[in-house]
PDB file of C-alpha atoms in Angstrom:
ATOM      1  CA  MET B   1      10.079  -0.737  -9.967  1.00  0.00           C
ATOM      2  CA  GLU B   2       7.214  -2.944 -10.457  1.00  0.00           C
ATOM      3  CA  GLY B   3       7.963  -6.556  -9.708  1.00  0.00           C
ATOM      4  CA  SER B   4       6.142  -9.558 -10.965  1.00  0.00           C
ATOM      5  CA  HIS B   5       4.862 -12.988 -10.208  1.00  0.00           C
ATOM      6  CA  PRO B   6       4.171 -15.114 -13.261  1.00  0.00           C
ATOM      7  CA  SER B   7       0.521 -15.638 -12.313  1.00  0.00           C
ATOM      8  CA  SER B   8      -0.267 -11.966 -11.673  1.00  0.00           C
ATOM      9  CA  PRO B   9      -0.909  -9.487 -14.529  1.00  0.00           C
ATOM     10  CA  ALA B  10      -0.138  -6.596 -12.179  1.00  0.00           C
ATOM     11  CA  LEU B  11       3.245  -8.076 -11.467  1.00  0.00           C
ATOM     12  CA  GLY B  12       3.912  -9.157 -15.049  1.00  0.00           C
ATOM     13  CA  SER B  13       4.463  -5.635 -16.302  1.00  0.00           C
ATOM     14  CA  GLY B  14       6.676  -5.008 -13.276  1.00  0.00           C
ATOM     15  CA  LEU B  15       9.453  -7.348 -14.370  1.00  0.00           C
ATOM     16  CA  ARG B  16      10.038  -5.351 -17.514  1.00  0.00           C
ATOM     17  CA  ALA B  17      10.388  -2.178 -15.461  1.00  0.00           C
ATOM     18  CA  LEU B  18      12.728  -3.872 -13.024  1.00  0.00           C
ATOM     19  CA  ALA B  19      15.268  -4.441 -15.775  1.00  0.00           C
ATOM     20  CA  SER B  20      16.317  -0.806 -15.442  1.00  0.00           C
ATOM     21  CA  VAL B  21      16.615  -0.807 -11.652  1.00  0.00           C
ATOM     22  CA  GLU B  22      20.122   0.624 -11.549  1.00  0.00           C
ATOM     23  CA  GLN B  23      19.300   3.366 -14.039  1.00  0.00           C
ATOM     24  CA  LEU B  24      16.200   4.407 -12.139  1.00  0.00           C
ATOM     25  CA  ARG B  25      17.856   6.369  -9.378  1.00  0.00           C
ATOM     26  CA  GLU B  26      19.855   8.435 -11.862  1.00  0.00           C
ATOM     27  CA  THR B  27      16.849   9.542 -13.920  1.00  0.00           C
ATOM     28  CA  PRO B  28      16.663  13.355 -13.947  1.00  0.00           C
ATOM     29  CA  MET B  29      13.355  15.103 -13.563  1.00  0.00           C
ATOM     30  CA  ARG B  30      11.905  16.181 -16.901  1.00  0.00           C
ATOM     31  CA  LEU B  31       8.808  18.032 -15.808  1.00  0.00           C
ATOM     32  CA  GLY B  32       9.923  21.584 -16.461  1.00  0.00           C
ATOM     33  CA  MET B  33       7.798  24.010 -14.461  1.00  0.00           C
ATOM     34  CA  ASN B  34       4.719  21.765 -14.344  1.00  0.00           C
ATOM     35  CA  THR B  35       3.126  21.508 -10.920  1.00  0.00           C
ATOM     36  CA  VAL B  36       3.047  18.032  -9.413  1.00  0.00           C
ATOM     37  CA  LYS B  37       0.066  17.536  -7.094  1.00  0.00           C
ATOM     38  CA  ILE B  38       0.816  15.144  -4.236  1.00  0.00           C
ATOM     39  CA  LEU B  39      -1.510  13.668  -1.625  1.00  0.00           C
ATOM     40  CA  VAL B  40       0.058  12.614   1.678  1.00  0.00           C
ATOM     41  CA  ALA B  41      -1.622   9.966   3.870  1.00  0.00           C
ATOM     42  CA  ASP B  42      -0.367   8.995   7.336  1.00  0.00           C
ATOM     43  CA  ASP B  43      -2.196   8.758  10.646  1.00  0.00           C
ATOM     44  CA  HIS B  44       0.588  10.538  12.557  1.00  0.00           C
ATOM     45  CA  ASP B  45       0.480  14.342  12.319  1.00  0.00           C
ATOM     46  CA  ILE B  46       4.201  14.781  12.908  1.00  0.00           C
ATOM     47  CA  ILE B  47       5.097  12.362  10.097  1.00  0.00           C
ATOM     48  CA  ARG B  48       2.710  14.070   7.676  1.00  0.00           C
ATOM     49  CA  ARG B  49       4.300  17.415   8.501  1.00  0.00           C
ATOM     50  CA  GLY B  50       7.776  15.999   7.935  1.00  0.00           C
ATOM     51  CA  LEU B  51       6.799  14.436   4.605  1.00  0.00           C
ATOM     52  CA  LYS B  52       5.122  17.652   3.499  1.00  0.00           C
ATOM     53  CA  GLN B  53       8.222  19.681   4.381  1.00  0.00           C
ATOM     54  CA  LEU B  54      10.440  17.384   2.327  1.00  0.00           C
ATOM     55  CA  LEU B  55       8.093  17.369  -0.644  1.00  0.00           C
ATOM     56  CA  THR B  56       7.364  21.088  -0.796  1.00  0.00           C
ATOM     57  CA  SER B  57      11.091  21.855  -0.720  1.00  0.00           C
ATOM     58  CA  ARG B  58      11.105  21.014  -4.426  1.00  0.00           C
ATOM     59  CA  PRO B  59       9.969  23.774  -6.831  1.00  0.00           C
ATOM     60  CA  GLY B  60       6.721  22.871  -8.552  1.00  0.00           C
ATOM     61  CA  TRP B  61       5.676  20.226  -6.032  1.00  0.00           C
ATOM     62  CA  GLU B  62       2.429  20.890  -4.190  1.00  0.00           C
ATOM     63  CA  VAL B  63       0.901  18.862  -1.358  1.00  0.00           C
ATOM     64  CA  CYS B  64      -2.724  19.284  -2.362  1.00  0.00           C
ATOM     65  CA  GLY B  65      -4.228  17.270   0.481  1.00  0.00           C
ATOM     66  CA  GLU B  66      -3.553  15.251   3.625  1.00  0.00           C
ATOM     67  CA  ALA B  67      -5.341  12.151   4.945  1.00  0.00           C
ATOM     68  CA  LYS B  68      -5.222  10.333   8.279  1.00  0.00           C
ATOM     69  CA  THR B  69      -6.780   7.056   7.140  1.00  0.00           C
ATOM     70  CA  GLY B  70      -6.848   4.978   3.995  1.00  0.00           C
ATOM     71  CA  ARG B  71     -10.536   5.724   3.559  1.00  0.00           C
ATOM     72  CA  GLU B  72      -9.855   9.459   3.693  1.00  0.00           C
ATOM     73  CA  ALA B  73      -7.063   9.006   1.157  1.00  0.00           C
ATOM     74  CA  VAL B  74      -9.381   7.247  -1.311  1.00  0.00           C
ATOM     75  CA  ALA B  75     -12.014   9.989  -0.929  1.00  0.00           C
ATOM     76  CA  LEU B  76      -9.456  12.788  -1.363  1.00  0.00           C
ATOM     77  CA  VAL B  77      -7.983  11.154  -4.453  1.00  0.00           C
ATOM     78  CA  GLU B  78     -11.436  11.159  -6.031  1.00  0.00           C
ATOM     79  CA  GLN B  79     -11.901  14.802  -5.070  1.00  0.00           C
ATOM     80  CA  LEU B  80      -8.444  16.276  -5.739  1.00  0.00           C
ATOM     81  CA  LYS B  81      -7.085  14.042  -8.542  1.00  0.00           C
ATOM     82  CA  PRO B  82      -3.404  14.195  -7.508  1.00  0.00           C
ATOM     83  CA  GLU B  83      -0.661  12.846  -9.751  1.00  0.00           C
ATOM     84  CA  ILE B  84       1.038  11.068  -6.845  1.00  0.00           C
ATOM     85  CA  VAL B  85      -0.072   9.577  -3.530  1.00  0.00           C
ATOM     86  CA  VAL B  86       2.474   9.117  -0.724  1.00  0.00           C
ATOM     87  CA  MET B  87       0.892   6.732   1.762  1.00  0.00           C
ATOM     88  CA  ASP B  88       1.754   4.886   4.964  1.00  0.00           C
ATOM     89  CA  ILE B  89       0.939   1.183   4.863  1.00  0.00           C
ATOM     90  CA  SER B  90      -0.408   1.053   8.451  1.00  0.00           C
ATOM     91  CA  MET B  91      -3.394   3.330   8.945  1.00  0.00           C
ATOM     92  CA  PRO B  92      -6.645   2.889  10.878  1.00  0.00           C
ATOM     93  CA  ASP B  93     -10.023   2.250   9.270  1.00  0.00           C
ATOM     94  CA  LEU B  94      -8.490   1.215   5.930  1.00  0.00           C
ATOM     95  CA  ASN B  95      -4.813   0.315   5.571  1.00  0.00           C
ATOM     96  CA  GLY B  96      -2.506   1.585   2.869  1.00  0.00           C
ATOM     97  CA  LEU B  97      -2.565  -1.620   0.818  1.00  0.00           C
ATOM     98  CA  GLU B  98      -6.352  -1.693   0.534  1.00  0.00           C
ATOM     99  CA  ALA B  99      -6.419   2.034  -0.186  1.00  0.00           C
ATOM    100  CA  ALA B 100      -3.777   1.542  -2.888  1.00  0.00           C
ATOM    101  CA  ARG B 101      -5.847  -1.226  -4.502  1.00  0.00           C
ATOM    102  CA  ARG B 102      -8.898   1.027  -4.681  1.00  0.00           C
ATOM    103  CA  ILE B 103      -6.992   4.042  -5.944  1.00  0.00           C
ATOM    104  CA  HIS B 104      -5.164   2.014  -8.586  1.00  0.00           C
ATOM    105  CA  LYS B 105      -8.381   0.385  -9.769  1.00  0.00           C
ATOM    106  CA  SER B 106     -10.155   3.732 -10.222  1.00  0.00           C
ATOM    107  CA  PHE B 107      -7.147   5.843 -11.238  1.00  0.00           C
ATOM    108  CA  PRO B 108      -4.457   3.563 -12.707  1.00  0.00           C
ATOM    109  CA  LYS B 109      -2.325   6.489 -13.895  1.00  0.00           C
ATOM    110  CA  ILE B 110      -1.799   7.876 -10.391  1.00  0.00           C
ATOM    111  CA  GLY B 111       1.625   7.017  -8.996  1.00  0.00           C
ATOM    112  CA  ILE B 112       1.439   5.438  -5.549  1.00  0.00           C
ATOM    113  CA  LEU B 113       4.367   5.422  -3.102  1.00  0.00           C
ATOM    114  CA  ILE B 114       4.027   3.167  -0.061  1.00  0.00           C
ATOM    115  CA  LEU B 115       5.927   3.866   3.160  1.00  0.00           C
ATOM    116  CA  SER B 116       6.535   1.158   5.756  1.00  0.00           C
ATOM    117  CA  LEU B 117       8.383   0.682   9.022  1.00  0.00           C
ATOM    118  CA  HIS B 118       9.097  -2.951   8.172  1.00  0.00           C
ATOM    119  CA  PHE B 119      10.378  -5.026   5.285  1.00  0.00           C
ATOM    120  CA  SER B 120       9.497  -8.517   4.111  1.00  0.00           C
ATOM    121  CA  ASP B 121       9.455 -10.277   0.758  1.00  0.00           C
ATOM    122  CA  GLN B 122       5.710 -10.876   1.046  1.00  0.00           C
ATOM    123  CA  LEU B 123       5.086  -7.227   1.879  1.00  0.00           C
ATOM    124  CA  VAL B 124       6.859  -6.150  -1.295  1.00  0.00           C
ATOM    125  CA  ARG B 125       4.780  -8.637  -3.304  1.00  0.00           C
ATOM    126  CA  ASP B 126       1.584  -7.283  -1.752  1.00  0.00           C
ATOM    127  CA  ILE B 127       2.613  -3.695  -2.445  1.00  0.00           C
ATOM    128  CA  VAL B 128       3.299  -4.388  -6.125  1.00  0.00           C
ATOM    129  CA  GLU B 129       0.130  -6.421  -6.535  1.00  0.00           C
ATOM    130  CA  ALA B 130      -1.864  -3.561  -4.987  1.00  0.00           C
ATOM    131  CA  GLY B 131      -0.736  -1.304  -7.837  1.00  0.00           C
ATOM    132  CA  ALA B 132       1.899   0.784  -6.069  1.00  0.00           C
ATOM    133  CA  ARG B 133       4.912   1.644  -8.213  1.00  0.00           C
ATOM    134  CA  ALA B 134       7.225   2.803  -5.428  1.00  0.00           C
ATOM    135  CA  TYR B 135       8.128   1.645  -1.928  1.00  0.00           C
ATOM    136  CA  ILE B 136      10.577   2.997   0.640  1.00  0.00           C
ATOM    137  CA  MET B 137      11.225   2.468   4.326  1.00  0.00           C
ATOM    138  CA  LYS B 138      10.137   5.276   6.633  1.00  0.00           C
ATOM    139  CA  SER B 139      13.605   5.256   8.147  1.00  0.00           C
ATOM    140  CA  ASP B 140      15.012   6.132   4.704  1.00  0.00           C
ATOM    141  CA  ALA B 141      12.503   8.872   3.851  1.00  0.00           C
ATOM    142  CA  ASP B 142      15.033  11.689   4.278  1.00  0.00           C
ATOM    143  CA  ARG B 143      17.265  10.009   1.693  1.00  0.00           C
ATOM    144  CA  ASP B 144      14.802   8.365  -0.688  1.00  0.00           C
ATOM    145  CA  LEU B 145      11.481  10.245  -0.615  1.00  0.00           C
ATOM    146  CA  VAL B 146      12.325  12.949  -3.143  1.00  0.00           C
ATOM    147  CA  SER B 147      14.003  10.470  -5.511  1.00  0.00           C
ATOM    148  CA  ALA B 148      11.001   8.133  -5.306  1.00  0.00           C
ATOM    149  CA  VAL B 149       8.519  10.917  -6.084  1.00  0.00           C
ATOM    150  CA  GLU B 150      10.723  12.128  -8.949  1.00  0.00           C
ATOM    151  CA  ALA B 151      10.665   8.627 -10.381  1.00  0.00           C
ATOM    152  CA  LEU B 152       6.874   8.419 -10.166  1.00  0.00           C
ATOM    153  CA  ALA B 153       6.490  11.888 -11.649  1.00  0.00           C
ATOM    154  CA  ASN B 154       8.541  10.678 -14.613  1.00  0.00           C
ATOM    155  CA  HIS B 155       6.333   7.572 -14.945  1.00  0.00           C
ATOM    156  CA  ARG B 156       9.007   5.275 -13.562  1.00  0.00           C
ATOM    157  CA  THR B 157       9.164   3.025 -10.550  1.00  0.00           C
ATOM    158  CA  PHE B 158      11.257   3.208  -7.388  1.00  0.00           C
ATOM    159  CA  PHE B 159      11.973   0.554  -4.796  1.00  0.00           C
ATOM    160  CA  THR B 160      14.648   0.348  -2.137  1.00  0.00           C
ATOM    161  CA  SER B 161      17.732  -1.535  -3.288  1.00  0.00           C
ATOM    162  CA  ARG B 162      16.857  -4.481  -1.041  1.00  0.00           C
ATOM    163  CA  ALA B 163      13.315  -4.691  -2.414  1.00  0.00           C
ATOM    164  CA  ALA B 164      14.521  -4.278  -5.998  1.00  0.00           C
ATOM    165  CA  GLU B 165      17.031  -7.093  -5.565  1.00  0.00           C
ATOM    166  CA  MET B 166      14.338  -9.323  -4.100  1.00  0.00           C
ATOM    167  CA  LEU B 167      11.962  -8.532  -6.957  1.00  0.00           C
ATOM    168  CA  LEU B 168      14.598  -9.212  -9.587  1.00  0.00           C
ATOM    169  CA  ASN B 169      15.999 -12.375  -8.061  1.00  0.00           C
ATOM    170  CA  GLY B 170      12.841 -13.731  -6.512  1.00  0.00           C
ATOM    171  CA  PHE B 171      10.180 -12.979  -9.082  1.00  0.00           C
ATOM    172  CA  ALA B 172      12.326 -13.290 -12.181  1.00  0.00           C
ATOM    173  CA  ASN B 173      13.620 -16.708 -11.160  1.00  0.00           C
ATOM    174  CA  ASN B 174      10.407 -17.722  -9.422  1.00  0.00           C
ATOM    175  CA  ASN B 175      12.491 -19.125  -6.592  1.00  0.00           C
ATOM    176  CA  SER B 176      11.356 -17.133  -3.586  1.00  0.00           C
ATOM    177  CA  VAL B 177      10.206 -18.969  -0.491  1.00  0.00           C
ATOM    178  CA  PRO B 178       6.453 -19.576  -0.682  1.00  0.00           C
ATOM    179  CA  ASP B 179       4.279 -17.872   1.899  1.00  0.00           C
ATOM    180  CA  PRO B 180       2.273 -20.517   3.776  1.00  0.00           C
ATOM    181  CA  GLU B 181      -0.600 -18.066   4.396  1.00  0.00           C
ATOM    182  CA  ALA B 182      -0.823 -16.760   0.833  1.00  0.00           C
ATOM    183  CA  HIS B 183      -3.589 -19.172  -0.126  1.00  0.00           C
ATOM    184  CA  LEU B 184      -5.631 -17.987   2.856  1.00  0.00           C
ATOM    185  CA  ARG B 185      -5.198 -14.285   2.021  1.00  0.00           C
ATOM    186  CA  ASN B 186      -6.163 -14.871  -1.584  1.00  0.00           C
ATOM    187  CA  ARG B 187      -9.478 -16.328  -0.509  1.00  0.00           C
ATOM    188  CA  LEU B 188     -10.673 -13.011   0.883  1.00  0.00           C
ATOM    189  CA  THR B 189     -12.564 -10.415  -1.135  1.00  0.00           C
ATOM    190  CA  SER B 190     -11.707  -6.712  -0.903  1.00  0.00           C
ATOM    191  CA  ARG B 191     -14.673  -6.131   1.414  1.00  0.00           C
ATOM    192  CA  GLU B 192     -13.621  -9.058   3.616  1.00  0.00           C
ATOM    193  CA  ARG B 193     -10.063  -7.716   3.905  1.00  0.00           C
ATOM    194  CA  GLU B 194     -11.554  -4.396   4.935  1.00  0.00           C
ATOM    195  CA  ILE B 195     -13.661  -6.079   7.624  1.00  0.00           C
ATOM    196  CA  VAL B 196     -10.647  -8.052   8.874  1.00  0.00           C
ATOM    197  CA  GLN B 197      -8.984  -4.745   9.688  1.00  0.00           C
ATOM    198  CA  LEU B 198     -12.067  -3.350  11.429  1.00  0.00           C
ATOM    199  CA  LEU B 199     -12.486  -6.514  13.503  1.00  0.00           C
ATOM    200  CA  ALA B 200      -8.795  -6.520  14.401  1.00  0.00           C
ATOM    201  CA  GLU B 201      -9.138  -2.899  15.532  1.00  0.00           C
ATOM    202  CA  GLY B 202     -11.741  -4.096  18.033  1.00  0.00           C
ATOM    203  CA  LYS B 203     -14.954  -3.079  16.294  1.00  0.00           C
ATOM    204  CA  SER B 204     -18.121  -5.089  16.906  1.00  0.00           C
ATOM    205  CA  SER B 205     -20.364  -6.336  14.108  1.00  0.00           C
ATOM    206  CA  LYS B 206     -22.663  -3.367  14.772  1.00  0.00           C
ATOM    207  CA  GLU B 207     -19.762  -0.907  14.543  1.00  0.00           C
ATOM    208  CA  VAL B 208     -18.547  -2.583  11.341  1.00  0.00           C
ATOM    209  CA  ALA B 209     -22.051  -2.250   9.909  1.00  0.00           C
ATOM    210  CA  VAL B 210     -22.202   1.456  10.736  1.00  0.00           C
ATOM    211  CA  ALA B 211     -18.690   2.102   9.355  1.00  0.00           C
ATOM    212  CA  LEU B 212     -19.458   0.397   6.049  1.00  0.00           C
ATOM    213  CA  GLY B 213     -23.116   1.341   5.675  1.00  0.00           C
ATOM    214  CA  ILE B 214     -24.336  -2.254   5.694  1.00  0.00           C
ATOM    215  CA  SER B 215     -26.757  -4.162   7.910  1.00  0.00           C
ATOM    216  CA  VAL B 216     -25.627  -5.897  11.081  1.00  0.00           C
ATOM    217  CA  LYS B 217     -26.756  -9.208   9.580  1.00  0.00           C
ATOM    218  CA  THR B 218     -24.575  -8.635   6.511  1.00  0.00           C
ATOM    219  CA  ALA B 219     -21.627  -7.715   8.736  1.00  0.00           C
ATOM    220  CA  GLU B 220     -22.090 -10.896  10.745  1.00  0.00           C
ATOM    221  CA  THR B 221     -22.287 -12.945   7.527  1.00  0.00           C
ATOM    222  CA  HIS B 222     -19.012 -11.404   6.348  1.00  0.00           C
ATOM    223  CA  ARG B 223     -17.458 -12.140   9.727  1.00  0.00           C
ATOM    224  CA  ALA B 224     -18.518 -15.798   9.557  1.00  0.00           C
ATOM    225  CA  ASN B 225     -17.159 -16.106   6.001  1.00  0.00           C
ATOM    226  CA  ILE B 226     -13.840 -14.566   7.049  1.00  0.00           C
ATOM    227  CA  MET B 227     -13.470 -17.014   9.929  1.00  0.00           C
ATOM    228  CA  ARG B 228     -14.233 -19.919   7.624  1.00  0.00           C
ATOM    229  CA  LYS B 229     -11.878 -18.796   4.844  1.00  0.00           C
ATOM    230  CA  LEU B 230      -9.005 -18.036   7.218  1.00  0.00           C
ATOM    231  CA  GLU B 231      -9.667 -21.230   9.152  1.00  0.00           C
ATOM    232  CA  MET B 232      -9.943 -19.293  12.404  1.00  0.00           C
ATOM    233  CA  HIS B 233     -12.314 -19.581  15.342  1.00  0.00           C
ATOM    234  CA  SER B 234     -11.907 -16.389  17.370  1.00  0.00           C
ATOM    235  CA  VAL B 235     -11.338 -12.664  16.962  1.00  0.00           C
ATOM    236  CA  SER B 236      -8.023 -12.989  18.817  1.00  0.00           C
ATOM    237  CA  GLU B 237      -6.790 -15.197  15.952  1.00  0.00           C
ATOM    238  CA  VAL B 238      -7.907 -12.536  13.489  1.00  0.00           C
ATOM    239  CA  VAL B 239      -5.977  -9.919  15.464  1.00  0.00           C
ATOM    240  CA  ARG B 240      -2.794 -12.020  15.370  1.00  0.00           C
ATOM    241  CA  TYR B 241      -3.294 -12.552  11.629  1.00  0.00           C
ATOM    242  CA  ALA B 242      -3.778  -8.813  11.073  1.00  0.00           C
ATOM    243  CA  VAL B 243      -0.647  -7.917  13.034  1.00  0.00           C
ATOM    244  CA  LYS B 244       1.453 -10.568  11.273  1.00  0.00           C
ATOM    245  CA  ASN B 245       0.331  -9.325   7.859  1.00  0.00           C
ATOM    246  CA  GLN B 246       0.773  -5.638   8.824  1.00  0.00           C
ATOM    247  CA  ILE B 247      -2.925  -4.914   8.385  1.00  0.00           C
ATOM    248  CA  ILE B 248      -2.747  -3.220  11.789  1.00  0.00           C
ATOM    249  CA  GLU B 249       0.166  -2.213  13.986  1.00  0.00           C
ATOM    250  CA  ALA B 250       0.884  -4.224  17.123  1.00  0.00           C
TER     251      ALA B 250
END
């Protein structure tokens, strides 16, 4: 269920969908024998295998591709054109949120399901704002994965009950606790958020330049701008920021 913050168009449409939160889980699949192409993205092989096993247990569902990083997921979406992407939020090179933003921008009709080990109000906001229409905890995948994909395949949304309640009560009433770092995050461009992750993963300016196909000077300029916008003075501060905001895993 897409949630919504009054100032965000992406979230605005979510509130209307959230009105049917209780009916969502009972929606039957209406796809007949149509094949549903699903892309799975997670950097752990064993988790990808488990997700694939759950998904392919349903007649007509096909896992058309697998990705280990967010960047791979974006490239495979462009190549394979799946109907649904099931994606971990914490992946190297490009995290699930940034990948979701890119996929949603280029292919807004693709249903995106985000998986996470952790829960927070701000994380749910970020997921919805990134364009994902479904979110479940990894610990609940056995119970919720199939239902979430069914919902997306039927052009509906699916969030855990805790996230749905937060979206309804928090966003609808605009009374959720403000995030003190939100104004800092919103200062960063998509490219800068991408570089934050690479820096937090320990890459040098030269390695960032090679990874992104830009000059070392441009990478260093981005790095300086990131430090200024986040009001930070060292890479260790960037690492702590990245861990706190689930850009990388601790």
